[in-house]
Amino acid sequence: AQKVTQAQTEISVVEKEDVTLDCVYETRDTTYYLFWYKQPPSGELVFLIRRNSFDEQNEISGRYSWNFQKSTSSFNFTITASQVVDSAVYFCALREAQKLVFGQGTRLTINP
Amino acid sequence: EAGVAQSPRYKIIEKRQSVAFWCNPISGHATLYWYQQILGQGPKLLIQFQNNGVVDDSQLPKDRFSAERLKGVDSTLKIQPAKLEDSAVYLCASSKPLGGYSSGANVLTFGAGSRLTVL
C-alpha cells in the first residue's frame, strides 16, 4: 500500500532562515508521481510541484527547491531565505495510477 | 480560469442531522474528487468521479455518505445521519486528464473547502 510520511509535525523558524521539509514515501510501483501542496490559513490546497519517478533531477523555483532521491524514497522541500508569507501547512503526496495519497502535513511558521 | 467552487463554506449541525455540500469543478475538468480533511491530518480521498461514473469510492462510508455527479459537472456530497467524527473540512478537487484519465500526472486543483462541525 502507498504511504507518505512527513515526520516533522511543526517547524518554527525566524524569517530569512532556510528550512527543509522532509517527505518519505513507500510504494511498490515503479511508475508514480510525487507532489507538494501548500495549504495557507485560507484552507485551499495550492499545487507547488510534481515529479515523476523517472526524473530524479532536482528542481529550483525561486526560493523553493526540491530534492528527489529514489534510493532513500525521499522528496524533500527546501525554502531558502524564508518569509512570513511562507507560513502554511505543507503536504507531500504520492500518486500511483489514479490514487493520490497525502502525508500528515508539516505546519511551518515563519516568525518575523 | 475560475477555480473550484464549493458551498457552503461553514456548516454547524447536530449529530444525526443531515448535510449536503456542493462542488462546481473547473470547466472542462472531467475528474472530480471529494476529500475529507480532519483537523491535523492530511486529506483522505472519499470518492473520485470520472465524468458521471465512480472511479474509486473504497473509503466512502456508504452507510451514511453518498455522492453524485449528475451530468458530469457539479457534484453533491451528502452525510446522513452525521456523527461527531464527521467534523472535518470537505475538500473538492478537479483535474484535467493528461495522457488519459488514469494518468498519475494529473494535477488536482482544490476548492477552499466546506468546514463541517457536528455537535
CSV table of C-alpha atoms in Angstrom, one decimal:
chain,number,residue,atom,x,y,z
A,1,ALA,CA,0.0,0.0,0.0
A,2,GLN,CA,1.1,3.5,-0.6
A,3,LYS,CA,2.3,5.6,2.3
A,4,VAL,CA,3.7,9.1,2.8
A,5,THR,CA,5.4,10.1,6.0
A,6,GLN,CA,6.1,13.7,7.0
A,7,ALA,CA,7.8,13.2,10.3
A,8,GLN,CA,8.0,16.9,11.2
A,9,THR,CA,4.6,17.9,12.5
A,10,GLU,CA,5.6,21.5,13.2
A,11,ILE,CA,8.6,23.7,12.3
A,12,SER,CA,9.1,27.2,13.5
A,13,VAL,CA,12.0,29.4,12.2
A,14,VAL,CA,12.9,33.1,12.1
A,15,GLU,CA,12.5,34.9,8.8
A,16,LYS,CA,15.3,34.6,6.4
A,17,GLU,CA,16.4,31.2,7.7
A,18,ASP,CA,16.5,28.3,5.3
A,19,VAL,CA,14.2,25.4,6.2
A,20,THR,CA,13.8,21.9,4.8
A,21,LEU,CA,10.6,19.8,5.0
A,22,ASP,CA,11.1,16.1,4.9
A,23,CYS,CA,9.0,13.6,3.0
A,24,VAL,CA,9.5,9.8,2.8
A,25,TYR,CA,7.2,7.6,0.8
A,26,GLU,CA,6.6,3.9,0.3
A,27,THR,CA,5.3,2.3,-2.9
A,28,ARG,CA,5.6,-0.9,-4.8
A,29,ASP,CA,5.2,0.7,-8.2
A,30,THR,CA,8.0,1.7,-10.5
A,31,THR,CA,5.8,4.4,-12.0
A,32,TYR,CA,4.5,7.0,-9.7
A,33,TYR,CA,4.3,10.8,-9.2
A,34,LEU,CA,5.2,12.9,-6.2
A,35,PHE,CA,3.6,16.3,-5.3
A,36,TRP,CA,4.0,19.1,-2.9
A,37,TYR,CA,1.0,21.2,-1.9
A,38,LYS,CA,0.8,24.3,0.3
A,39,GLN,CA,-2.3,25.0,2.5
A,40,PRO,CA,-2.3,28.6,3.7
A,41,PRO,CA,-4.7,29.6,6.5
A,42,SER,CA,-7.5,30.2,3.9
A,43,GLY,CA,-7.7,26.5,3.6
A,44,GLU,CA,-7.2,26.0,-0.2
A,45,LEU,CA,-4.6,23.5,-1.2
A,46,VAL,CA,-2.2,25.1,-3.7
A,47,PHE,CA,-0.1,23.0,-6.1
A,48,LEU,CA,3.6,23.6,-5.9
A,49,ILE,CA,5.4,20.8,-7.8
A,50,ARG,CA,5.0,17.4,-9.5
A,51,ARG,CA,7.8,15.0,-10.2
A,52,ASN,CA,7.6,11.6,-11.9
A,53,SER,CA,9.5,8.6,-10.7
A,54,PHE,CA,11.8,8.6,-13.7
A,55,ASP,CA,13.1,12.1,-13.2
A,56,GLU,CA,15.4,12.5,-10.3
A,57,GLN,CA,16.7,15.8,-11.3
A,58,ASN,CA,16.5,18.3,-8.5
A,59,GLU,CA,14.4,21.4,-9.2
A,60,ILE,CA,14.7,25.0,-8.2
A,61,SER,CA,12.0,27.6,-8.5
A,62,GLY,CA,12.9,30.9,-7.0
A,63,ARG,CA,13.4,30.4,-3.2
A,64,TYR,CA,11.9,26.9,-3.4
A,65,SER,CA,13.9,23.7,-4.3
A,66,TRP,CA,13.1,20.1,-4.2
A,67,ASN,CA,15.5,17.1,-3.7
A,68,PHE,CA,14.2,13.8,-5.0
A,69,GLN,CA,16.2,10.7,-4.1
A,70,LYS,CA,14.8,7.4,-5.2
A,71,SER,CA,17.5,5.4,-3.3
A,72,THR,CA,16.1,6.7,0.0
A,73,SER,CA,12.5,7.2,-1.2
A,74,SER,CA,12.6,10.8,-0.2
A,75,PHE,CA,11.3,14.0,-1.8
A,76,ASN,CA,12.4,16.9,0.4
A,77,PHE,CA,11.4,20.5,0.0
A,78,THR,CA,13.7,23.4,0.9
A,79,ILE,CA,12.7,27.1,1.3
A,80,THR,CA,15.7,29.4,1.2
A,81,ALA,CA,15.5,32.8,2.9
A,82,SER,CA,12.1,32.1,4.3
A,83,GLN,CA,9.5,34.8,4.5
A,84,VAL,CA,6.4,35.3,6.8
A,85,VAL,CA,4.2,34.6,3.8
A,86,ASP,CA,5.6,31.1,3.6
A,87,SER,CA,3.8,30.2,6.8
A,88,ALA,CA,1.3,27.4,6.0
A,89,VAL,CA,0.8,23.7,6.2
A,90,TYR,CA,2.8,21.8,3.5
A,91,PHE,CA,1.7,18.4,2.3
A,92,CYS,CA,3.7,15.8,0.3
A,93,ALA,CA,1.6,13.4,-1.8
A,94,LEU,CA,2.2,10.3,-3.8
A,95,ARG,CA,0.2,9.2,-6.8
A,96,GLU,CA,0.1,5.7,-8.1
A,97,ALA,CA,-2.3,5.2,-11.1
A,98,GLN,CA,-5.4,7.1,-10.0
A,99,LYS,CA,-5.0,7.3,-6.3
A,100,LEU,CA,-3.4,10.4,-4.6
A,101,VAL,CA,-2.3,9.8,-1.0
A,102,PHE,CA,-1.3,12.7,1.3
A,103,GLY,CA,1.1,12.8,4.2
A,104,GLN,CA,0.0,14.2,7.5
A,105,GLY,CA,1.5,17.6,6.7
A,106,THR,CA,4.1,19.9,8.3
A,107,ARG,CA,2.9,23.2,9.8
A,108,LEU,CA,5.6,25.8,9.0
A,109,THR,CA,5.6,29.0,11.0
A,110,ILE,CA,7.9,31.8,9.9
A,111,ASN,CA,8.4,34.4,12.7
A,112,PRO,CA,9.4,38.0,11.8
B,1,GLU,CA,-9.9,30.5,-15.3
B,2,ALA,CA,-12.3,30.2,-12.5
B,3,GLY,CA,-11.4,27.9,-9.7
B,4,VAL,CA,-13.2,25.1,-8.0
B,5,ALA,CA,-16.3,26.4,-6.2
B,6,GLN,CA,-17.7,24.9,-3.0
B,7,SER,CA,-20.6,25.8,-0.8
B,8,PRO,CA,-21.3,26.3,2.0
B,9,ARG,CA,-18.0,27.3,3.5
B,10,TYR,CA,-19.2,26.6,7.0
B,11,LYS,CA,-21.9,24.4,8.4
B,12,ILE,CA,-22.8,23.5,12.0
B,13,ILE,CA,-25.2,20.7,12.7
B,14,GLU,CA,-26.2,18.4,15.5
B,15,LYS,CA,-25.4,14.7,15.4
B,16,ARG,CA,-28.0,12.6,13.5
B,17,GLN,CA,-28.9,15.5,11.3
B,18,SER,CA,-28.1,15.6,7.6
B,19,VAL,CA,-26.0,17.9,5.5
B,20,ALA,CA,-25.1,18.4,1.8
B,21,PHE,CA,-22.1,20.0,0.2
B,22,TRP,CA,-21.9,21.2,-3.4
B,23,CYS,CA,-19.0,21.5,-5.7
B,24,ASN,CA,-18.6,23.0,-9.2
B,25,PRO,CA,-15.3,22.0,-10.8
B,26,ILE,CA,-13.2,23.9,-13.2
B,27,SER,CA,-14.8,23.9,-16.7
B,28,GLY,CA,-13.5,21.0,-18.8
B,29,HIS,CA,-12.2,19.0,-15.9
B,30,ALA,CA,-13.6,15.5,-16.3
B,31,THR,CA,-12.3,14.1,-13.0
B,32,LEU,CA,-13.8,15.3,-9.7
B,33,TYR,CA,-12.7,14.3,-6.2
B,34,TRP,CA,-14.1,14.6,-2.7
B,35,TYR,CA,-11.6,14.6,0.2
B,36,GLN,CA,-12.1,14.6,3.9
B,37,GLN,CA,-9.6,16.5,6.0
B,38,ILE,CA,-9.8,16.0,9.7
B,39,LEU,CA,-8.0,18.6,11.8
B,40,GLY,CA,-4.3,18.0,12.0
B,41,GLN,CA,-4.4,15.3,9.3
B,42,GLY,CA,-3.8,15.1,5.6
B,43,PRO,CA,-6.7,14.9,3.2
B,44,LYS,CA,-8.2,11.5,2.7
B,45,LEU,CA,-10.0,10.6,-0.6
B,46,LEU,CA,-13.6,9.7,-0.2
B,47,ILE,CA,-14.7,9.4,-3.8
B,48,GLN,CA,-13.5,10.0,-7.3
B,49,PHE,CA,-15.6,10.6,-10.4
B,50,GLN,CA,-14.6,10.4,-14.0
B,51,ASN,CA,-17.4,12.3,-15.8
B,52,ASN,CA,-20.6,10.7,-14.4
B,53,GLY,CA,-19.0,7.4,-13.2
B,54,VAL,CA,-17.4,6.5,-9.9
B,55,VAL,CA,-13.8,5.5,-10.2
B,56,ASP,CA,-13.0,4.9,-6.6
B,57,ASP,CA,-15.2,5.0,-3.5
B,58,SER,CA,-13.4,2.5,-1.4
B,59,GLN,CA,-13.0,4.8,1.5
B,60,LEU,CA,-16.5,6.3,1.4
B,61,PRO,CA,-18.6,5.3,4.5
B,62,LYS,CA,-21.5,4.2,2.4
B,63,ASP,CA,-23.9,3.7,5.3
B,64,ARG,CA,-24.0,7.4,5.8
B,65,PHE,CA,-22.2,9.2,3.0
B,66,SER,CA,-23.4,9.5,-0.6
B,67,ALA,CA,-22.2,11.5,-3.6
B,68,GLU,CA,-23.4,12.1,-7.0
B,69,ARG,CA,-22.3,13.9,-10.1
B,70,LEU,CA,-25.2,14.4,-12.4
B,71,LYS,CA,-24.4,15.4,-16.0
B,72,GLY,CA,-20.7,15.1,-15.3
B,73,VAL,CA,-20.3,18.6,-14.0
B,74,ASP,CA,-21.5,19.6,-10.5
B,75,SER,CA,-21.3,17.2,-7.6
B,76,THR,CA,-23.1,16.9,-4.2
B,77,LEU,CA,-21.8,15.1,-1.2
B,78,LYS,CA,-24.3,14.2,1.5
B,79,ILE,CA,-24.0,12.9,5.0
B,80,GLN,CA,-27.0,11.4,6.7
B,81,PRO,CA,-27.1,10.9,9.6
B,82,ALA,CA,-24.0,12.8,10.8
B,83,LYS,CA,-21.8,11.6,13.6
B,84,LEU,CA,-19.4,13.6,15.8
B,85,GLU,CA,-16.4,12.1,14.0
B,86,ASP,CA,-17.6,13.6,10.7
B,87,SER,CA,-16.4,17.0,11.8
B,88,ALA,CA,-13.9,17.9,9.2
B,89,VAL,CA,-13.2,20.0,6.1
B,90,TYR,CA,-14.6,18.5,3.0
B,91,LEU,CA,-12.5,19.4,0.0
B,92,CYS,CA,-13.5,19.2,-3.6
B,93,ALA,CA,-10.9,19.0,-6.3
B,94,SER,CA,-10.9,18.5,-10.1
B,95,SER,CA,-8.3,17.6,-12.7
B,96,LYS,CA,-8.0,17.6,-16.4
B,97,PRO,CA,-6.7,14.3,-17.7
B,98,LEU,CA,-3.2,14.4,-19.2
B,99,GLY,CA,-2.5,11.4,-21.4
B,100,GLY,CA,-5.6,9.6,-20.4
B,101,TYR,CA,-7.9,9.7,-17.4
B,102,SER,CA,-5.8,7.3,-15.4
B,103,SER,CA,-2.6,9.3,-15.8
B,104,GLY,CA,-0.8,9.8,-12.5
B,105,ALA,CA,0.5,13.1,-13.8
B,106,ASN,CA,-2.9,14.8,-13.2
B,107,VAL,CA,-2.6,17.9,-11.1
B,108,LEU,CA,-5.5,18.4,-8.8
B,109,THR,CA,-6.9,21.9,-8.3
B,110,PHE,CA,-8.7,22.2,-4.9
B,111,GLY,CA,-11.6,24.4,-3.7
B,112,ALA,CA,-11.5,26.3,-0.5
B,113,GLY,CA,-13.4,23.5,1.3
B,114,SER,CA,-16.5,23.2,3.4
B,115,ARG,CA,-15.9,23.1,7.1
B,116,LEU,CA,-18.4,20.9,9.0
B,117,THR,CA,-18.9,20.9,12.7
B,118,VAL,CA,-21.1,18.2,14.2
B,119,LEU,CA,-22.2,18.9,17.8
